[in-house]
mmCIF file of C-alpha atoms in Angstrom:
data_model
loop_
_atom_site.group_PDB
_atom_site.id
_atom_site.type_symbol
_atom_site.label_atom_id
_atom_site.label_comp_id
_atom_site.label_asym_id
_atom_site.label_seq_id
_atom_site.Cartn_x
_atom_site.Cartn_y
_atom_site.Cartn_z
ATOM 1 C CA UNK M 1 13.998 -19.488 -6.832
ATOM 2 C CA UNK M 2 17.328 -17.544 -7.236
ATOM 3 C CA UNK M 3 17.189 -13.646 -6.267
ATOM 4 C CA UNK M 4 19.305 -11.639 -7.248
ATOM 5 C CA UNK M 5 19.802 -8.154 -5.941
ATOM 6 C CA UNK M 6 22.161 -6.277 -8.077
ATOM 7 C CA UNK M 7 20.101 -5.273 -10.841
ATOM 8 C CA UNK M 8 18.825 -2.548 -13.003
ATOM 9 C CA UNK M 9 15.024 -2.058 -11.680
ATOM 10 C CA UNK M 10 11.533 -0.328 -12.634
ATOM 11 C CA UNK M 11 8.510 1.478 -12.157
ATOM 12 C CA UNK M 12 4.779 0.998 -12.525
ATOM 13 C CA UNK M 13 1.969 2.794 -11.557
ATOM 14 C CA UNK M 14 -2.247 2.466 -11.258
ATOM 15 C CA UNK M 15 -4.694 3.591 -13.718
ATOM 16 C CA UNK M 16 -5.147 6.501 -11.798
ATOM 17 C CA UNK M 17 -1.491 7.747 -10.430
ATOM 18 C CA UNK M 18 -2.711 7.395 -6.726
ATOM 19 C CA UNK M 19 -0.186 4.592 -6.219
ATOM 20 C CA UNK M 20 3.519 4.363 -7.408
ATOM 21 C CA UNK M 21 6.300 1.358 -7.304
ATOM 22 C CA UNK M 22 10.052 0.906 -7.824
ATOM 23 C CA UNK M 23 12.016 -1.788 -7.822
ATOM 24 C CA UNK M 24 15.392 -1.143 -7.451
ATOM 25 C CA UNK M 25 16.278 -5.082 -9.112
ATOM 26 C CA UNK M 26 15.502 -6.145 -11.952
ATOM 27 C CA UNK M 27 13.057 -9.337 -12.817
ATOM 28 C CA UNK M 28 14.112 -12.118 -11.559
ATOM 29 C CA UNK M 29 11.488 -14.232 -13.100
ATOM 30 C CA UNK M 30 8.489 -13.139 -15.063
ATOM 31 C CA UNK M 31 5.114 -15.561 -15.260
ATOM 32 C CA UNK M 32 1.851 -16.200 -17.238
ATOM 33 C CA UNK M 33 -0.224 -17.581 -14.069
ATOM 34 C CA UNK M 34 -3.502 -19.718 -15.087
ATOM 35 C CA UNK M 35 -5.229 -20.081 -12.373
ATOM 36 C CA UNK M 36 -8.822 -18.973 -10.842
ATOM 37 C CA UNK M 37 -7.566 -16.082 -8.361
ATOM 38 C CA UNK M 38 -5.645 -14.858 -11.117
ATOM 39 C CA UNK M 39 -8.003 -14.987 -13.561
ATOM 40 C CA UNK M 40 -10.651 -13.034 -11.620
ATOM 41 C CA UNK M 41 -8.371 -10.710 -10.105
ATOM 42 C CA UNK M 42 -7.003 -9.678 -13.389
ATOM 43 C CA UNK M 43 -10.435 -9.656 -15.519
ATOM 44 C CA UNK M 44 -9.161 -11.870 -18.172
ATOM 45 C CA UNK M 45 -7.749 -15.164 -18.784
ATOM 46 C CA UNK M 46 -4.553 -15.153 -17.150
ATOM 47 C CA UNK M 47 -2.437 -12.541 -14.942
ATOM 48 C CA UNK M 48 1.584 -11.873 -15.665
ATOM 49 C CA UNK M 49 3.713 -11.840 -12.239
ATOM 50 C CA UNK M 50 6.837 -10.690 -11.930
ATOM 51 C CA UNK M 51 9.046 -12.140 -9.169
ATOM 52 C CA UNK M 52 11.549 -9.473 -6.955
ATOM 53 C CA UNK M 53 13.275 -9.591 -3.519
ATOM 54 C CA UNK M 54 10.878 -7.561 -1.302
ATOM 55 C CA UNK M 55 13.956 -5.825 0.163
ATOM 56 C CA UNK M 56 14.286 -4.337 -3.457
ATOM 57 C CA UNK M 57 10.438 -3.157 -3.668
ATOM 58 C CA UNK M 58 8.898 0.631 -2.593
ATOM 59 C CA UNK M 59 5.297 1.782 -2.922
ATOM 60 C CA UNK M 60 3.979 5.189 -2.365
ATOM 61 C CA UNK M 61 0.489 5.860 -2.292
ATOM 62 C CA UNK M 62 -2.519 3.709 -0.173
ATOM 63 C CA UNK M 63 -3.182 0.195 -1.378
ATOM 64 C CA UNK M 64 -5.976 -2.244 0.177
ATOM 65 C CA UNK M 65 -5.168 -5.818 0.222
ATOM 66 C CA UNK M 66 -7.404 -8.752 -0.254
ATOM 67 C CA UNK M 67 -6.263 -12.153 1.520
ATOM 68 C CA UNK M 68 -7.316 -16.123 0.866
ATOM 69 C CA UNK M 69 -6.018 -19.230 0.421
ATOM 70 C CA UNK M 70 -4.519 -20.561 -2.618
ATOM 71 C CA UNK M 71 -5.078 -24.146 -3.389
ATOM 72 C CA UNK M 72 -1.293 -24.896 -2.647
ATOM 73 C CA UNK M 73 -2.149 -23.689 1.147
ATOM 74 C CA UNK M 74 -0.520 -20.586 1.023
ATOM 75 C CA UNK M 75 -1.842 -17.385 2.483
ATOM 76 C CA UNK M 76 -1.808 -14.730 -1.001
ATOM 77 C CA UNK M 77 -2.254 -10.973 -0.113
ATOM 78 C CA UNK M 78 -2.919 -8.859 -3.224
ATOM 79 C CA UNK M 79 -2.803 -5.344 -3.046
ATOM 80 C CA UNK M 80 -4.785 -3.140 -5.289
ATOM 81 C CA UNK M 81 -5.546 0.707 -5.861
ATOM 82 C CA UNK M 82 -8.379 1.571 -3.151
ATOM 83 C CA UNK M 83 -9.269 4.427 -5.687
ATOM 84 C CA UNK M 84 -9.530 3.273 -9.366
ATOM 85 C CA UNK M 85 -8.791 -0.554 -7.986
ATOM 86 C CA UNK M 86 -5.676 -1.633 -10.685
ATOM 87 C CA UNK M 87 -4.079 -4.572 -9.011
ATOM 88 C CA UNK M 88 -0.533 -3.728 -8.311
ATOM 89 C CA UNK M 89 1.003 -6.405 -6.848
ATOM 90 C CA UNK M 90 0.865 -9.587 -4.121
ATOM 91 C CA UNK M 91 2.594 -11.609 -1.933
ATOM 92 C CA UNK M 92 3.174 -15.206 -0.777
ATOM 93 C CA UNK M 93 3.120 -16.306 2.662
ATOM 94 C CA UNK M 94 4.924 -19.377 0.330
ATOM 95 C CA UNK M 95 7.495 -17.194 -0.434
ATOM 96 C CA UNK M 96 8.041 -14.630 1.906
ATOM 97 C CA UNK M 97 11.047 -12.368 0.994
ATOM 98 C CA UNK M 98 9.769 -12.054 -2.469
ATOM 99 C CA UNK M 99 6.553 -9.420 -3.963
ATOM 100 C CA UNK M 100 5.328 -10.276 -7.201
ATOM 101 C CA UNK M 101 3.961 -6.967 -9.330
ATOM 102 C CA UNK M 102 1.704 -6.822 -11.902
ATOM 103 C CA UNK M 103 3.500 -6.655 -15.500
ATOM 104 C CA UNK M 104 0.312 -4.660 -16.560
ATOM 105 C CA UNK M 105 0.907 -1.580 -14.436
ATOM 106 C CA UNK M 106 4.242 -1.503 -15.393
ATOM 107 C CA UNK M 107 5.478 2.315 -16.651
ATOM 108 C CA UNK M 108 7.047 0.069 -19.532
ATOM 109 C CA UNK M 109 5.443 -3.107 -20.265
ATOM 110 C CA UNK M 110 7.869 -4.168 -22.970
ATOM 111 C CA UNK M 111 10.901 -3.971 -20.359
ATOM 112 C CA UNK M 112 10.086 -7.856 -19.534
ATOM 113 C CA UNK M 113 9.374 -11.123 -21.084
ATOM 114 C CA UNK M 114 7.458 -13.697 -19.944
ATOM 115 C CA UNK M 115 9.500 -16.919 -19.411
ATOM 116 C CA UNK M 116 6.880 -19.516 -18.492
ATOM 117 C CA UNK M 117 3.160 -20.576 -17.781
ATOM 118 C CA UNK M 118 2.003 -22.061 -14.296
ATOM 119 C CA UNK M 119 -1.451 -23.026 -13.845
ATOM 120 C CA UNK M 120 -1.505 -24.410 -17.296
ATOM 121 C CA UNK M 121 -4.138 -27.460 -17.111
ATOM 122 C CA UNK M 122 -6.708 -24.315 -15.801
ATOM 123 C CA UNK M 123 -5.931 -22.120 -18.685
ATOM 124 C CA UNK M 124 -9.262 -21.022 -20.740
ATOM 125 C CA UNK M 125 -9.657 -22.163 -24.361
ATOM 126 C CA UNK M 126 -9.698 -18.762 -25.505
ATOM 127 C CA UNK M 127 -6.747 -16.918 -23.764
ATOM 128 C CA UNK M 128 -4.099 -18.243 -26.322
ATOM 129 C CA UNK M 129 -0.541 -17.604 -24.520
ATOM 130 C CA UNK M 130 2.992 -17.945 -26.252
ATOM 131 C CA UNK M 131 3.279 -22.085 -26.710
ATOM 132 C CA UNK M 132 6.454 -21.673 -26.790
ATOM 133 C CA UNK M 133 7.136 -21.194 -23.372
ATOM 134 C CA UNK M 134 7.574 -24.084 -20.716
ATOM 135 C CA UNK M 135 4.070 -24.523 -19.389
ATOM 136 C CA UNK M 136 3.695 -26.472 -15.956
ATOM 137 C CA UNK M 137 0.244 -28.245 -15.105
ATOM 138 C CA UNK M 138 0.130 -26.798 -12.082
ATOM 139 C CA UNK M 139 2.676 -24.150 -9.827
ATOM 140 C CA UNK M 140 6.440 -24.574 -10.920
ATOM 141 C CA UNK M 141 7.537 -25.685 -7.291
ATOM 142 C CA UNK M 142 8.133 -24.593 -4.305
#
C-alpha cells in the first residue's frame, strides 16, 4: 500500500456533530469491504473504507472503540460516536501507520470512489455492489 502525503484532504462528521475528522491527504485507496465485522458494524451488507496515513488524520470530539480479531489475525479497533454511535473510523494493528474512515460520515460522500471489493466470496446476495470493480475473494494483501 502506497501513501501518499501531499494531498488535498476532508472532513466527516457523526450523525449527531459530537465528533469531527480531517484529513489533511487525500484517499489513498477507497474499499467496498464484505466481510462479517463489517457487515454488522455498518448495519448493512457491506462497509466503504477509506485508507489515509494516520499522521494525516485529526478527530475532535470522544469516540469509544471496540477491539477483536479479524480472521487474518489482526487486532481491528473501530471507533464509533459514544453518543448517537455512527462508526467513524478503525484501525489495523496489520497496518499500523494507516486509519481507515468511514466513507458514510463523510461531510461529502461524492468526494471519493470506490476502487475495489475485498471480502468478496462473503458478500450477501442482496447487497449488489458496482461489478465492475476488481473484487478479491478474500483481503487484497498484506
Amino acid at each position: 500500500m502506497t501513501i501518499n502525503a501531499n494531498a488535498k484532504g476532508f472532513s466527516g462528521r457523526c450523525l449527531c456533530g459530537a465528533v469531527t475528522f480531517e484529513s489533511s491527504a487525500s484517499p489513498q485507496v477507497v474499499v467496498h469491504c464484505c466481510c462479517k465485522d463489517c457487515r454488522k458494524s455498518s448495519g448493512t451488507g457491506h462497509c466503504t473504507h477509506i485508507v489515509i496515513p494516520k499522521s494525516a488524520f485529526v478527530v475532535t470530539g470522544d469516540v469509544t472503540f471496540y477491539e477483536h480479531r479479524a480472521d487474518s489475525g489482526n487486532t481491528i479497533s473501530k471507533g464509533f460516536c459514544g453518543t448517537c454511535g455512527s462508526p467513524i473510523y478503525s484501525t489495523t494493528s496489520g497496518y499500523p501507520d494507516a486509519v481507515f474512515p468511514r466513507a458514510s460520515v463523510l461531510d461529502d460522500p461524492e468526494m471519493v470512489q470506490p476502487q475495489m471489493v475485498v471480502y468478496a466470496s462473503r458478500a450477501v446476495s442482496w447487497d449488489k455492489l458496482d461489478e465492475t470493480l476488481p473484487a478479491f475473494a478474500e483481503g487484497a494483501g498484506g
